[in-house]
Amino acid sequence: MLDTRHGVMVVGKASGKFALVEAVAKVTNSKIVARFNH
Amino acid sequence: MFTKAFKKINNESCGDDRKLIVFETNMNAIHMENLNTLLDDNKRLHLANGEVIKLHPSVRFVFLANDCSLASPATVSRLGCVYLQSEEEFDPLASFNDSVVSNLKSLGSEDYMAHKKVMMALAMINAMHYSVARDESFDFKQTTNFAKNYLKFSADMAGFKYMIQDFLVLSVPAKL
């Protein structure tokens, strides 16, 4: 099931969540192309 | 604004790189409802004007939120979930065997905090990898090195390696 997913939510009170997403992007050859703050 | 950006991103070629679109939102059900068909197996964004945009295979979505109180079950069921505790709540000792625990307890408090941060980062990276970025090119050594540099890990390499190996065997301590 996880193979078909293309979205993830990171939930919790920990600080620096975006910095950690940047870490994930770096190690998975991904690129953060847009950031929406709503 | 999202639609305009999404169309542009979706049409751009980005080589083999995966493209992440990050939302920092409270996941309000009213707003998220519009994304439901995009986040499920339809992989299509239906606009109010009747236009339908098919999701490019390389695009992934990441939602960052403090809690899920406003999210609907429809949204939650469409997304992988990584629960990230606050640093105060996170107890790395809970997932490790006795030898690692005694190793950790012998560290000074500064080093112990460094361990906690490294493990939080790895928990998230590991969980996100399995939720979104699953592929064979993922290299945990890169993760380890990055976490070490990024979080200014201060313990000796032998201890660090040992812990990382145990971490991977024991998988993710964050609640999934």
CSV table of C-alpha atoms in Angstrom, one decimal:
chain,number,residue,atom,x,y,z
A,1,MET,CA,0.0,0.0,0.0
A,2,LEU,CA,2.8,2.3,0.8
A,3,ASP,CA,4.2,1.9,-2.7
A,4,THR,CA,1.2,3.6,-4.1
A,5,ARG,CA,1.2,6.5,-1.8
A,6,HIS,CA,2.5,9.8,-3.0
A,7,GLY,CA,1.8,12.0,0.0
A,8,VAL,CA,3.0,11.9,3.6
A,9,MET,CA,2.1,14.0,6.6
A,10,VAL,CA,4.6,14.8,9.3
A,11,VAL,CA,2.7,15.5,12.5
A,12,GLY,CA,3.9,16.4,15.9
A,13,LYS,CA,5.2,19.2,18.1
A,14,ALA,CA,8.9,18.7,17.3
A,15,SER,CA,10.6,21.8,16.0
A,16,GLY,CA,12.5,22.0,12.7
A,17,LYS,CA,10.2,19.7,10.7
A,18,PHE,CA,11.0,21.6,7.5
A,19,ALA,CA,14.7,21.3,8.1
A,20,LEU,CA,14.3,17.5,8.4
A,21,VAL,CA,12.3,17.4,5.2
A,22,GLU,CA,15.2,19.1,3.6
A,23,ALA,CA,17.4,16.3,5.0
A,24,VAL,CA,15.1,13.7,3.5
A,25,ALA,CA,15.2,15.5,0.1
A,26,LYS,CA,18.9,15.5,0.2
A,27,VAL,CA,19.4,11.8,0.9
A,28,THR,CA,16.6,10.6,-1.5
A,29,ASN,CA,17.7,12.7,-4.5
A,30,SER,CA,14.6,14.7,-4.3
A,31,LYS,CA,14.1,18.4,-4.8
A,32,ILE,CA,11.8,20.7,-2.8
A,33,VAL,CA,10.1,22.6,-5.6
A,34,ALA,CA,7.4,24.5,-3.7
A,35,ARG,CA,6.6,25.4,-0.1
A,36,PHE,CA,3.2,26.6,0.8
A,37,ASN,CA,2.6,28.1,4.2
A,38,HIS,CA,-1.1,28.2,4.9
B,1,MET,CA,-1.9,30.1,-6.2
B,2,PHE,CA,-1.4,26.4,-5.6
B,3,THR,CA,-3.0,25.5,-8.9
B,4,LYS,CA,-0.8,27.8,-10.9
B,5,ALA,CA,2.4,26.5,-9.2
B,6,PHE,CA,1.2,22.9,-9.5
B,7,LYS,CA,0.6,23.2,-13.2
B,8,LYS,CA,4.1,24.7,-13.7
B,9,ILE,CA,5.8,22.0,-11.5
B,10,ASN,CA,3.8,19.2,-13.1
B,11,ASN,CA,4.9,20.3,-16.6
B,12,GLU,CA,8.6,20.8,-15.8
B,13,SER,CA,11.0,18.0,-16.4
B,14,CYS,CA,13.4,17.5,-13.5
B,15,GLY,CA,15.5,14.5,-14.7
B,16,ASP,CA,15.4,11.6,-12.3
B,17,ASP,CA,14.9,13.8,-9.3
B,18,ARG,CA,11.7,13.4,-7.3
B,19,LYS,CA,9.9,16.7,-6.8
B,20,LEU,CA,8.5,17.4,-3.3
B,21,ILE,CA,5.7,19.9,-2.7
B,22,VAL,CA,5.7,20.9,0.9
B,23,PHE,CA,2.6,22.3,2.7
B,24,GLU,CA,2.8,23.8,6.2
B,25,THR,CA,-0.8,23.7,7.1
B,26,ASN,CA,-3.3,22.7,9.8
B,27,MET,CA,-4.8,20.3,7.2
B,28,ASN,CA,-8.3,21.9,7.5
B,29,ALA,CA,-10.8,19.4,6.0
B,30,ILE,CA,-12.4,22.1,3.9
B,31,HIS,CA,-9.2,23.0,2.1
B,32,MET,CA,-7.9,19.5,1.9
B,33,GLU,CA,-11.1,18.1,0.3
B,34,ASN,CA,-10.0,19.6,-3.0
B,35,LEU,CA,-6.8,17.6,-2.9
B,36,ASN,CA,-8.5,14.2,-2.2
B,37,THR,CA,-8.5,13.0,-5.8
B,38,LEU,CA,-4.9,14.2,-6.2
B,39,LEU,CA,-3.7,12.3,-3.1
B,40,ASP,CA,-5.5,9.0,-3.9
B,41,ASP,CA,-5.0,6.5,-6.7
B,42,ASN,CA,-6.8,8.8,-9.2
B,43,LYS,CA,-3.8,11.1,-9.1
B,44,ARG,CA,-5.8,13.9,-10.7
B,45,LEU,CA,-6.5,17.4,-9.6
B,46,HIS,CA,-10.1,18.4,-10.5
B,47,LEU,CA,-10.4,22.2,-10.8
B,48,ALA,CA,-13.7,24.1,-10.4
B,49,ASN,CA,-13.7,25.0,-14.1
B,50,GLY,CA,-13.8,21.4,-15.1
B,51,GLU,CA,-10.1,21.1,-16.0
B,52,VAL,CA,-8.4,17.9,-14.9
B,53,ILE,CA,-4.6,17.8,-14.3
B,54,LYS,CA,-2.9,14.5,-14.1
B,55,LEU,CA,-0.2,14.2,-11.5
B,56,HIS,CA,3.3,13.7,-12.8
B,57,PRO,CA,4.8,10.4,-11.5
B,58,SER,CA,7.8,12.2,-9.9
B,59,VAL,CA,5.8,14.6,-7.8
B,60,ARG,CA,5.3,13.9,-4.1
B,61,PHE,CA,3.5,15.8,-1.4
B,62,VAL,CA,4.6,16.5,2.2
B,63,PHE,CA,2.3,18.1,4.8
B,64,LEU,CA,3.8,19.5,8.0
B,65,ALA,CA,1.4,20.0,10.9
B,66,ASN,CA,1.4,20.3,14.6
B,67,ASP,CA,-1.6,18.1,15.0
B,68,CYS,CA,-4.4,16.4,13.0
B,69,SER,CA,-7.3,17.9,14.9
B,70,LEU,CA,-8.8,19.5,11.8
B,71,ALA,CA,-7.9,16.8,9.3
B,72,SER,CA,-10.7,14.5,8.0
B,73,PRO,CA,-10.4,10.7,7.9
B,74,ALA,CA,-10.5,11.0,4.1
B,75,THR,CA,-7.2,13.0,4.2
B,76,VAL,CA,-5.5,10.9,6.8
B,77,SER,CA,-6.3,7.7,5.0
B,78,ARG,CA,-4.7,9.0,1.8
B,79,LEU,CA,-1.4,9.9,3.4
B,80,GLY,CA,1.5,8.1,4.9
B,81,CYS,CA,1.9,9.3,8.5
B,82,VAL,CA,5.0,10.1,10.4
B,83,TYR,CA,4.5,11.1,14.0
B,84,LEU,CA,7.3,13.2,15.4
B,85,GLN,CA,7.3,13.7,19.1
B,86,SER,CA,8.8,16.8,20.7
B,87,GLU,CA,12.4,16.4,21.8
B,88,GLU,CA,11.3,16.3,25.5
B,89,GLU,CA,8.9,13.4,24.9
B,90,PHE,CA,11.1,11.4,22.7
B,91,ASP,CA,12.8,8.5,24.5
B,92,PRO,CA,15.4,6.8,22.4
B,93,LEU,CA,16.1,4.2,25.1
B,94,ALA,CA,12.6,2.7,24.6
B,95,SER,CA,13.5,1.0,21.4
B,96,PHE,CA,17.0,-0.2,22.1
B,97,ASN,CA,18.5,-3.3,23.7
B,98,ASP,CA,20.3,-3.4,27.1
B,99,SER,CA,23.8,-3.0,25.7
B,100,VAL,CA,22.9,0.1,23.8
B,101,VAL,CA,21.1,1.5,26.8
B,102,SER,CA,24.0,1.1,29.1
B,103,ASN,CA,26.2,2.7,26.4
B,104,LEU,CA,24.0,5.7,26.2
B,105,LYS,CA,23.7,6.1,29.9
B,106,SER,CA,27.4,6.3,30.2
B,107,LEU,CA,27.5,9.4,28.0
B,108,GLY,CA,27.4,12.9,29.4
B,109,SER,CA,24.1,14.8,29.1
B,110,GLU,CA,25.4,16.9,26.1
B,111,ASP,CA,26.2,13.8,24.1
B,112,TYR,CA,23.0,12.1,25.2
B,113,MET,CA,21.1,15.1,23.7
B,114,ALA,CA,23.1,14.8,20.5
B,115,HIS,CA,22.1,11.1,20.3
B,116,LYS,CA,18.4,12.0,20.8
B,117,LYS,CA,18.6,14.6,17.9
B,118,VAL,CA,20.3,12.2,15.6
B,119,MET,CA,17.8,9.5,16.3
B,120,MET,CA,14.9,11.9,15.8
B,121,ALA,CA,16.3,12.8,12.4
B,122,LEU,CA,16.8,9.2,11.4
B,123,ALA,CA,13.4,8.2,12.6
B,124,MET,CA,11.8,10.8,10.4
B,125,ILE,CA,14.1,10.1,7.4
B,126,ASN,CA,13.5,6.4,7.7
B,127,ALA,CA,9.7,6.8,8.1
B,128,MET,CA,9.4,9.2,5.2
B,129,HIS,CA,11.6,7.0,3.1
B,130,TYR,CA,9.2,4.1,3.5
B,131,SER,CA,6.1,6.3,3.1
B,132,VAL,CA,7.1,8.4,0.1
B,133,ALA,CA,10.5,8.0,-1.3
B,134,ARG,CA,10.8,4.2,-1.5
B,135,ASP,CA,13.4,3.2,-4.1
B,136,GLU,CA,16.5,1.2,-4.3
B,137,SER,CA,18.8,4.1,-4.7
B,138,PHE,CA,18.3,5.2,-1.1
B,139,ASP,CA,21.6,4.9,0.8
B,140,PHE,CA,21.4,4.8,4.6
B,141,LYS,CA,25.1,5.7,4.8
B,142,GLN,CA,24.3,9.0,3.2
B,143,THR,CA,21.6,9.5,5.8
B,144,THR,CA,24.0,8.7,8.6
B,145,ASN,CA,26.6,11.1,7.3
B,146,PHE,CA,24.2,13.8,6.8
B,147,ALA,CA,22.6,13.5,10.2
B,148,LYS,CA,26.0,13.5,11.8
B,149,ASN,CA,27.0,16.7,10.0
B,150,TYR,CA,23.7,18.4,10.3
B,151,LEU,CA,23.1,17.7,13.9
B,152,LYS,CA,26.8,18.1,15.0
B,153,PHE,CA,26.9,14.7,16.5
B,154,SER,CA,29.7,14.6,19.0
B,155,ALA,CA,30.2,11.0,20.0
B,156,ASP,CA,33.0,8.7,18.6
B,157,MET,CA,32.3,7.0,15.3
B,158,ALA,CA,32.4,3.5,16.7
B,159,GLY,CA,29.5,4.2,19.1
B,160,PHE,CA,27.7,6.0,16.4
B,161,LYS,CA,27.9,3.3,13.9
B,162,TYR,CA,26.9,0.7,16.4
B,163,MET,CA,23.8,2.7,17.3
B,164,ILE,CA,22.9,3.3,13.7
B,165,GLN,CA,23.0,-0.4,12.9
B,166,ASP,CA,20.8,-1.1,15.9
B,167,PHE,CA,18.5,1.6,14.9
B,168,LEU,CA,18.0,0.2,11.4
B,169,VAL,CA,17.4,-3.3,12.7
B,170,LEU,CA,14.8,-1.9,15.2
B,171,SER,CA,13.3,0.4,12.6
B,172,VAL,CA,11.4,3.5,13.5
B,173,PRO,CA,10.9,4.5,17.1
B,174,ALA,CA,8.4,7.2,16.1
B,175,LYS,CA,4.8,6.1,16.1
B,176,LEU,CA,3.6,5.3,12.6
